[in-house]
C-alpha cells in the first residue's frame, strides 16, 4: 500500500528546475519509494547498496553513467562519491533539468559531496517519516495558527482519542509499519538500529565505539523535549563533552533528531542559549526508552514529553514535506518562563503551548513574556536588514487533545493535535 506524500509536487518542481534532484533523509522513510512512484516511464533505477553496481560506480564512474544514462535514479549515492564530479560534468554539458535523481541516507557524507561538486546544479529536499496527515490521507499544508483555516480541517481529519494518539506515538512514522500491519514493531526497530549503526555510523571515523554510540542514543531519547546539555549527555554516556556534541550533530545530520533554537531578541536579554532537542520519530524514541506498549507509555512519567515530541515533530514535518524550512523556535528565560514552540514568519510571532490535557486554558500565561518584542527588533532581523519592520505577536495556540478548535480568549485558541 502506497501512502501519498506531500513532497511529490515539490520534487516535480525541483526536477523541472535543476539538473540534479537530491532527496535526503533517514533510512526507511520512503525516499526511493516516492521517487520511483513519481518517475516517468523510461527513467532508469540503480541502487548502490548492490556490491556489483557500487564497484562499477567507484572504479569506472564514466562507464557507470554510460550504463545508467540519464534520466536515472541513483539510490544510496553516497557509497560512490567518485560519481559526483562526473555528474557535474554531465550536468554542465547537457543542461537538462531532471537528469539525475539522487537519494542518500548518510546525509553527513553525501551533502559534503553535493556542496563541493554540485553547488548551483542540485536542488536538495529533506524527507522524514509519514506525517499524521499523510497517514490519514488528508495532505494538509504547513501548519499555521490560523483558526479559520484549522476549523476547515476538522471535517477532513480523523479525530483521534487519547488511546489512538498514543498508539500512533508508540508506532512511529516509518512507512513500512503502516504498509504491512504484520510486521513486528520490536523486530523492525531492532533491525533498524542494527542497520543504522553497522552501515552508517560504522563508516564514520569519529565514532570508534558503536556500543557507546547506542548508549548515547538511549540517553538522547530519554531526554527528548529538553534543552541540550552536552556535559549531562557526556556524563550519562561515559564520553567527553566534545564527543557528545559531535555525536549529537550526527543524529541531527541523520534526520533522527531536530534541534529547535531559542527565540532571541534584543528585548529578551535574559533568555538561555541552549537549543532544545527532539527525536523526530516517536516510535524509535519509545523503543530506545524501552516503552513496551501504548498504554504503558501513556501512563508513564514521560507521557507528556512524548506528546510534546510528537506534536513538535508533526509541525516540523508539515513544513519539510511542503518543501519549506521549519520556522520554529522555543522560549525560556532565566526566570524559567517557557513557551514550548514559536512560529516566526513575516515578522509575526505565533506562540504555542503543547499540553496533553483536553482544556489547559492556563497554559497561555507565559505568552505575555514576548510583549517586549513589539517595541524592539528581533536579532535575526537586524542582520537581515529588516529591523525597521514592526514585530507583531499573532494568534497563540494551545495544542492539546481537545475535540474542536475553540477560542480561549480574543488572542488564543485551543487546537486539536490530530489536525496538524
Short mmCIF file of C-alpha atoms in Angstrom, two decimals:
data_model
loop_
_atom_site.label_atom_id
_atom_site.label_comp_id
_atom_site.label_asym_id
_atom_site.label_seq_id
_atom_site.Cartn_x
_atom_site.Cartn_y
_atom_site.Cartn_z
CA UNK A 1 0.00 0.00 0.00
CA UNK A 2 1.44 3.38 -1.06
CA UNK A 3 0.87 6.46 1.08
CA UNK A 4 0.79 9.64 -0.98
CA UNK A 5 3.47 12.07 0.15
CA UNK A 6 3.13 15.84 0.26
CA UNK A 7 6.61 16.18 -1.21
CA UNK A 8 5.51 14.84 -4.61
CA UNK A 9 4.80 18.27 -6.10
CA UNK A 10 7.96 19.78 -4.61
CA UNK A 11 10.10 17.03 -6.17
CA UNK A 12 8.49 17.52 -9.57
CA UNK A 13 9.06 21.27 -9.35
CA UNK A 14 12.74 20.86 -8.47
CA UNK A 15 13.22 18.28 -11.20
CA UNK A 16 11.84 20.82 -13.68
CA UNK A 17 14.31 23.44 -12.41
CA UNK A 18 17.63 21.71 -11.63
CA UNK A 19 19.71 19.09 -13.46
CA UNK A 20 20.08 17.20 -10.18
CA UNK A 21 17.45 16.43 -7.54
CA UNK A 22 18.86 15.31 -4.18
CA UNK A 23 16.46 13.68 -1.71
CA UNK A 24 17.90 13.08 1.75
CA UNK A 25 16.53 11.70 4.97
CA UNK A 26 16.84 8.84 7.44
CA UNK A 27 16.73 5.22 6.35
CA UNK A 28 13.34 3.65 5.69
CA UNK A 29 11.31 6.87 5.38
CA UNK A 30 10.25 6.11 1.79
CA UNK A 31 12.69 8.16 -0.31
CA UNK A 32 13.16 5.50 -3.02
CA UNK A 33 9.50 4.50 -2.99
CA UNK A 34 8.48 8.13 -3.55
CA UNK A 35 10.90 8.74 -6.40
CA UNK A 36 10.00 5.50 -8.18
CA UNK A 37 6.31 6.27 -7.73
CA UNK A 38 6.51 9.65 -9.47
CA UNK A 39 9.19 8.69 -12.04
CA UNK A 40 8.21 8.96 -15.67
CA UNK A 41 8.39 5.95 -17.99
CA UNK A 42 11.95 5.29 -19.17
CA UNK A 43 13.78 6.62 -16.10
CA UNK A 44 16.36 4.03 -15.06
CA UNK A 45 16.95 2.94 -11.48
CA UNK A 46 20.10 1.69 -9.77
CA UNK A 47 20.87 1.12 -6.09
CA UNK A 48 24.47 1.46 -4.92
CA UNK A 49 23.95 -0.80 -1.93
CA UNK A 50 24.28 -3.52 -4.58
CA UNK A 51 28.00 -4.52 -4.44
CA UNK A 52 28.34 -5.05 -8.21
CA UNK A 53 26.85 -1.71 -9.19
CA UNK A 54 28.75 0.05 -6.41
CA UNK A 55 32.06 -1.43 -7.57
CA UNK A 56 31.42 -0.22 -11.13
CA UNK A 57 30.42 3.26 -9.94
CA UNK A 58 33.58 3.59 -7.83
CA UNK A 59 36.10 2.13 -10.25
CA UNK A 60 34.64 3.29 -13.57
CA UNK A 61 32.26 6.20 -12.90
CA UNK A 62 32.20 7.32 -16.53
CA UNK A 63 31.36 3.81 -17.71
CA UNK A 64 28.73 3.54 -14.98
CA UNK A 65 26.96 6.67 -16.27
CA UNK A 66 27.02 5.22 -19.76
CA UNK A 67 25.34 2.06 -18.48
CA UNK A 68 22.84 4.03 -16.39
CA UNK A 69 22.44 7.07 -18.60
CA UNK A 70 20.02 9.84 -17.63
CA UNK A 71 17.25 10.18 -16.79
CA UNK A 72 18.15 7.98 -13.84
CA UNK A 73 17.51 7.43 -10.13
CA UNK A 74 20.71 6.62 -8.24
CA UNK A 75 19.86 5.27 -4.80
CA UNK A 76 22.31 5.49 -1.84
CA UNK A 77 24.64 7.59 -3.97
CA UNK A 78 26.91 8.35 -1.00
CA UNK A 79 28.51 4.91 -1.44
CA UNK A 80 30.22 6.13 -4.63
CA UNK A 81 31.47 9.71 -4.13
CA UNK A 82 33.52 9.25 -7.31
CA UNK A 83 30.31 9.81 -9.28
CA UNK A 84 29.74 13.40 -8.23
CA UNK A 85 32.41 15.02 -10.43
CA UNK A 86 31.13 13.10 -13.46
CA UNK A 87 27.54 14.07 -12.72
CA UNK A 88 28.75 17.69 -12.55
CA UNK A 89 30.43 17.40 -15.96
CA UNK A 90 27.33 15.84 -17.49
CA UNK A 91 25.03 18.49 -15.98
CA UNK A 92 27.23 21.33 -17.25
CA UNK A 93 27.48 19.82 -20.72
CA UNK A 94 23.84 18.87 -21.34
CA UNK A 95 21.98 21.28 -19.02
CA UNK A 96 18.92 19.01 -18.93
CA UNK A 97 16.71 19.55 -15.91
CA UNK A 98 15.80 16.41 -14.02
CA UNK A 99 18.53 14.17 -15.47
CA UNK A 100 19.67 12.85 -12.09
CA UNK A 101 17.54 11.95 -9.10
CA UNK A 102 19.81 11.07 -6.19
CA UNK A 103 18.90 9.66 -2.79
CA UNK A 104 21.01 9.02 0.28
CA UNK A 105 20.54 8.26 3.96
CA UNK A 106 24.09 9.10 5.05
CA UNK A 107 23.47 12.82 4.86
CA UNK A 108 26.73 13.70 6.61
CA UNK A 109 28.69 12.02 3.78
CA UNK A 110 26.51 12.93 0.82
CA UNK A 111 25.95 16.62 1.45
CA UNK A 112 29.70 17.27 1.61
CA UNK A 113 29.97 15.99 -1.96
CA UNK A 114 26.86 17.85 -3.07
CA UNK A 115 28.12 21.19 -1.76
CA UNK A 116 31.60 20.67 -3.23
CA UNK A 117 30.66 19.28 -6.66
CA UNK A 118 27.04 20.15 -7.39
CA UNK A 119 26.60 23.63 -5.94
CA UNK A 120 24.13 25.54 -8.11
CA UNK A 121 23.23 22.39 -10.03
CA UNK A 122 21.26 20.48 -7.41
CA UNK A 123 18.01 21.12 -5.59
CA UNK A 124 18.08 19.48 -2.16
CA UNK A 125 14.97 18.24 -0.33
CA UNK A 126 14.75 16.66 3.13
CA UNK A 127 12.24 13.96 3.92
CA UNK A 128 11.11 12.33 7.16
CA UNK A 129 8.67 9.56 8.03
CA UNK A 130 4.94 9.72 7.42
CA UNK A 131 3.18 12.71 8.91
CA UNK A 132 -0.17 12.33 10.64
CA UNK A 133 -1.94 13.97 7.68
CA UNK A 134 -0.19 11.61 5.24
CA UNK A 135 -1.29 8.60 7.28
CA UNK A 136 -4.86 9.93 7.27
CA UNK A 137 -4.60 10.85 3.56
CA UNK A 138 -5.60 14.47 4.15
CA UNK A 139 -2.36 16.02 2.88
CA UNK A 140 -2.60 19.27 4.83
CA UNK A 141 -0.41 22.27 4.11
CA UNK A 142 2.26 23.53 6.53
CA UNK A 143 0.80 24.21 9.97
CA UNK A 144 -0.18 27.81 10.68
CA UNK A 145 -2.01 29.26 13.66
CA UNK A 146 -4.95 30.47 11.58
CA UNK A 147 -8.15 29.39 13.40
CA UNK A 148 -10.44 29.63 10.38
CA UNK A 149 -8.12 27.51 8.25
CA UNK A 150 -7.79 24.99 11.05
CA UNK A 151 -11.57 24.81 11.50
CA UNK A 152 -11.86 23.73 7.86
CA UNK A 153 -9.56 20.79 8.65
CA UNK A 154 -11.97 19.33 11.19
CA UNK A 155 -14.22 17.73 8.57
CA UNK A 156 -11.28 16.13 6.76
CA UNK A 157 -9.12 14.94 9.64
CA UNK A 158 -9.73 11.78 11.65
CA UNK A 159 -10.49 12.63 15.28
CA UNK A 160 -8.12 10.63 17.47
CA UNK A 161 -8.94 9.60 21.01
CA UNK A 162 -6.32 9.55 23.77
CA UNK A 163 -5.55 5.81 23.26
CA UNK A 164 -5.38 6.29 19.48
CA UNK A 165 -2.93 9.20 19.83
CA UNK A 166 -0.60 7.14 22.00
CA UNK A 167 -0.96 4.16 19.66
CA UNK A 168 0.31 6.39 16.86
CA UNK A 169 3.06 7.85 19.05
CA UNK A 170 4.15 4.33 20.05
CA UNK A 171 4.09 3.00 16.50
CA UNK A 172 6.10 5.85 14.98
CA UNK A 173 6.15 7.15 11.42
CA UNK A 174 8.16 4.68 9.33
CA UNK A 175 6.01 3.82 6.26
CA UNK A 176 6.74 0.08 6.37
CA UNK A 177 4.95 -0.27 9.71
CA UNK A 178 1.77 1.08 8.07
CA UNK A 179 2.14 -0.62 4.70
CA UNK A 180 2.39 -4.07 6.29
CA UNK A 181 0.49 -4.45 9.59
CA UNK A 182 2.00 -7.92 10.09
CA UNK A 183 5.48 -6.51 10.72
CA UNK A 184 6.63 -6.95 14.29
CA UNK A 185 7.37 -3.45 15.61
CA UNK A 186 10.10 -4.57 18.01
CA UNK A 187 11.92 -6.58 15.35
CA UNK A 188 11.64 -3.66 12.93
CA UNK A 189 13.31 -1.21 15.30
CA UNK A 190 15.98 -3.73 16.34
CA UNK A 191 16.83 -4.25 12.67
CA UNK A 192 16.69 -0.51 12.01
CA UNK A 193 19.22 0.30 14.71
CA UNK A 194 21.49 -2.55 13.64
CA UNK A 195 21.49 -1.27 10.06
CA UNK A 196 21.91 2.37 11.06
CA UNK A 197 24.84 1.71 13.36
CA UNK A 198 26.57 -1.01 11.32
CA UNK A 199 26.19 0.65 7.90
CA UNK A 200 26.07 4.37 8.61
CA UNK A 201 27.75 5.05 11.93
CA UNK A 202 30.47 2.45 11.47
CA UNK A 203 31.69 4.32 8.39
CA UNK A 204 32.37 7.45 10.41
CA UNK A 205 35.91 7.81 11.70
CA UNK A 206 34.69 9.94 14.62
CA UNK A 207 32.60 7.05 16.05
CA UNK A 208 35.02 4.39 17.26
CA UNK A 209 32.76 2.77 19.85
CA UNK A 210 29.44 1.56 18.43
CA UNK A 211 28.14 0.31 21.79
CA UNK A 212 28.80 3.70 23.38
CA UNK A 213 27.01 5.38 20.48
CA UNK A 214 23.92 3.21 21.03
CA UNK A 215 24.03 4.13 24.72
CA UNK A 216 24.26 7.78 23.68
CA UNK A 217 21.14 7.35 21.53
CA UNK A 218 19.32 5.88 24.53
CA UNK A 219 20.34 8.88 26.65
CA UNK A 220 19.20 11.38 24.00
CA UNK A 221 15.88 9.54 23.60
CA UNK A 222 15.30 9.69 27.36
CA UNK A 223 15.94 13.46 27.20
CA UNK A 224 13.77 14.30 24.19
CA UNK A 225 11.99 17.66 24.57
CA UNK A 226 14.71 19.03 26.88
CA UNK A 227 17.38 21.67 26.43
CA UNK A 228 20.72 20.42 25.18
CA UNK A 229 23.35 19.97 27.89
CA UNK A 230 26.48 18.35 26.49
CA UNK A 231 28.03 17.81 29.91
CA UNK A 232 25.00 15.84 31.08
CA UNK A 233 24.85 13.79 27.87
CA UNK A 234 28.57 13.07 28.20
CA UNK A 235 28.41 12.07 31.88
CA UNK A 236 25.49 9.71 31.33
CA UNK A 237 27.21 8.05 28.37
CA UNK A 238 30.78 7.98 29.70
CA UNK A 239 32.26 10.13 26.94
CA UNK A 240 33.67 13.66 26.74
CA UNK A 241 31.51 16.74 26.18
CA UNK A 242 33.12 17.46 22.75
CA UNK A 243 32.33 13.87 21.70
CA UNK A 244 28.73 14.29 22.89
CA UNK A 245 28.43 17.43 20.76
CA UNK A 246 29.90 15.61 17.76
CA UNK A 247 27.61 12.60 18.17
CA UNK A 248 24.51 14.73 18.60
CA UNK A 249 25.39 16.51 15.35
CA UNK A 250 25.46 13.07 13.68
CA UNK A 251 21.93 12.31 14.91
CA UNK A 252 20.80 15.71 13.62
CA UNK A 253 22.52 15.17 10.24
CA UNK A 254 20.92 11.72 10.04
CA UNK A 255 17.47 13.26 10.40
CA UNK A 256 16.74 11.38 13.63
CA UNK A 257 16.89 14.42 15.93
CA UNK A 258 15.93 18.07 15.45
CA UNK A 259 17.43 20.97 17.38
CA UNK A 260 14.95 23.81 17.89
CA UNK A 261 16.80 27.13 18.52
CA UNK A 262 15.97 29.65 21.19
CA UNK A 263 13.89 32.66 20.15
CA UNK A 264 16.25 35.62 20.56
CA UNK A 265 15.51 39.33 20.68
CA UNK A 266 17.27 42.44 21.92
CA UNK A 267 14.24 42.93 24.15
CA UNK A 268 14.54 39.46 25.69
CA UNK A 269 18.03 39.65 27.14
CA UNK A 270 17.57 37.04 29.84
CA UNK A 271 16.86 34.10 27.56
CA UNK A 272 19.00 30.98 27.76
CA UNK A 273 21.16 29.99 24.79
CA UNK A 274 20.94 26.18 24.53
CA UNK A 275 18.69 24.71 21.82
CA UNK A 276 16.02 22.11 22.59
CA UNK A 277 16.29 18.61 21.13
CA UNK A 278 13.50 16.38 19.86
CA UNK A 279 13.52 12.88 18.42
CA UNK A 280 11.73 13.08 15.08
CA UNK A 281 10.29 9.58 15.21
CA UNK A 282 8.43 8.86 18.44
CA UNK A 283 8.30 5.13 17.71
CA UNK A 284 12.08 4.86 17.62
CA UNK A 285 12.28 7.07 20.71
CA UNK A 286 9.80 4.82 22.55
CA UNK A 287 11.79 1.73 21.56
CA UNK A 288 15.05 3.26 22.81
CA UNK A 289 13.42 4.19 26.13
CA UNK A 290 12.03 0.64 26.49
CA UNK A 291 8.35 1.51 26.35
CA UNK A 292 6.62 -1.82 25.70
CA UNK A 293 3.06 -0.73 24.87
CA UNK A 294 0.98 2.38 24.11
CA UNK A 295 -0.82 2.01 27.44
CA UNK A 296 2.44 1.78 29.36
CA UNK A 297 3.73 4.85 27.52
CA UNK A 298 0.57 6.87 28.19
CA UNK A 299 0.71 6.01 31.88
CA UNK A 300 4.43 6.63 32.29
CA UNK A 301 6.21 9.67 33.67
CA UNK A 302 7.21 10.53 30.09
CA UNK A 303 3.66 10.70 28.70
CA UNK A 304 3.68 14.49 28.39
CA UNK A 305 7.21 14.54 26.99
CA UNK A 306 6.25 12.07 24.25
CA UNK A 307 3.09 14.01 23.43
CA UNK A 308 5.13 17.21 23.07
CA UNK A 309 7.73 15.40 20.96
CA UNK A 310 5.01 14.04 18.66
CA UNK A 311 3.36 17.44 18.19
CA UNK A 312 6.66 19.22 17.50
CA UNK A 313 7.74 16.52 15.04
CA UNK A 314 4.38 16.77 13.24
CA UNK A 315 4.66 20.55 12.90
CA UNK A 316 8.29 20.15 11.81
CA UNK A 317 7.31 17.58 9.16
CA UNK A 318 4.42 19.72 7.96
CA UNK A 319 6.95 22.31 6.79
CA UNK A 320 9.59 19.94 5.42
CA UNK A 321 7.05 17.90 3.48
CA UNK A 322 5.66 21.04 1.89
CA UNK A 323 9.18 21.99 0.75
CA UNK A 324 9.68 24.68 3.39
CA UNK A 325 12.24 25.36 6.10
CA UNK A 326 10.59 24.97 9.52
CA UNK A 327 10.48 28.49 11.09
CA UNK A 328 10.38 27.03 14.60
CA UNK A 329 11.83 28.31 17.87
CA UNK A 330 11.15 27.99 21.59
CA UNK A 331 11.38 30.38 24.53
CA UNK A 332 12.85 30.01 28.00
CA UNK A 333 14.27 32.77 30.17
CA UNK A 334 16.33 32.74 33.33
CA UNK A 335 13.13 33.10 35.35
CA UNK A 336 12.09 29.69 33.96
CA UNK A 337 9.24 31.09 31.91
CA UNK A 338 8.79 28.82 28.90
CA UNK A 339 6.87 28.72 25.64
CA UNK A 340 7.06 25.28 24.02
CA UNK A 341 7.13 26.43 20.41
CA UNK A 342 7.15 29.67 18.44
CA UNK A 343 6.42 30.01 14.73
CA UNK A 344 8.17 33.12 13.44
CA UNK A 345 7.39 34.18 9.87
CA UNK A 346 6.92 37.54 8.16
CA UNK A 347 7.72 39.38 11.39
CA UNK A 348 4.78 37.72 13.10
CA UNK A 349 5.32 35.54 16.14
CA UNK A 350 2.80 32.81 17.00
CA UNK A 351 3.35 31.30 20.48
CA UNK A 352 2.30 27.67 21.01
CA UNK A 353 1.94 25.60 24.15
CA UNK A 354 1.62 21.81 23.95
CA UNK A 355 -0.39 20.07 26.66
CA UNK A 356 -1.71 16.54 26.95
CA UNK A 357 -4.88 17.69 28.74
CA UNK A 358 -8.08 18.44 26.85
CA UNK A 359 -8.60 22.03 28.05
CA UNK A 360 -5.43 23.54 29.57
CA UNK A 361 -6.61 27.16 29.46
CA UNK A 362 -3.99 28.42 31.90
CA UNK A 363 -1.21 27.40 29.52
CA UNK A 364 -1.12 30.80 27.79
CA UNK A 365 0.07 32.69 30.88
CA UNK A 366 3.69 32.83 29.68
CA UNK A 367 2.79 34.30 26.28
CA UNK A 368 2.96 37.75 27.85
CA UNK A 369 6.74 37.33 28.22
CA UNK A 370 7.00 38.09 24.48
CA UNK A 371 5.38 41.52 24.77
CA UNK A 372 8.70 43.48 24.70
CA UNK A 373 9.41 42.32 21.12
CA UNK A 374 6.67 44.59 19.80
CA UNK A 375 8.87 47.53 20.71
CA UNK A 376 12.31 46.12 19.82
CA UNK A 377 13.62 44.32 16.73
CA UNK A 378 14.47 40.63 16.72
CA UNK A 379 18.20 39.93 16.37
CA UNK A 380 17.96 37.95 13.15
CA UNK A 381 16.05 40.81 11.54
CA UNK A 382 18.92 43.21 12.28
CA UNK A 383 21.28 41.06 10.21
CA UNK A 384 18.63 40.62 7.52
CA UNK A 385 18.27 44.38 7.22
CA UNK A 386 14.59 44.33 8.25
CA UNK A 387 14.92 45.67 11.80
CA UNK A 388 12.76 48.66 10.89
CA UNK A 389 9.73 46.41 10.44
CA UNK A 390 7.37 46.03 13.36
CA UNK A 391 7.29 42.63 15.03
CA UNK A 392 3.80 41.51 15.97
CA UNK A 393 2.56 38.84 18.33
CA UNK A 394 0.00 36.93 16.33
CA UNK A 395 -2.57 34.35 17.35
CA UNK A 396 -1.49 31.99 20.10
CA UNK A 397 -2.40 28.32 20.38
CA UNK A 398 -2.59 25.54 22.91
CA UNK A 399 -2.22 22.27 21.01
CA UNK A 400 -3.88 19.56 23.07
CA UNK A 401 -6.40 16.71 22.97
CA UNK A 402 -9.48 18.88 22.63
CA UNK A 403 -12.07 17.70 20.11
CA UNK A 404 -12.64 21.08 18.48
CA UNK A 405 -10.99 24.38 17.52
CA UNK A 406 -12.14 26.70 20.28
CA UNK A 407 -11.23 30.22 21.47
CA UNK A 408 -9.61 30.66 24.88
CA UNK A 409 -9.79 34.44 24.63
CA UNK A 410 -9.58 37.06 21.88
CA UNK A 411 -5.97 36.19 21.07
CA UNK A 412 -5.56 32.47 21.78
CA UNK A 413 -7.16 29.20 20.67
CA UNK A 414 -7.32 25.54 21.62
CA UNK A 415 -6.19 23.37 18.70
CA UNK A 416 -6.69 19.58 18.42
CA UNK A 417 -3.33 17.86 17.93
CA UNK A 418 -4.77 15.49 15.32
CA UNK A 419 -5.42 18.25 12.74
CA UNK A 420 -1.75 19.23 12.40
#
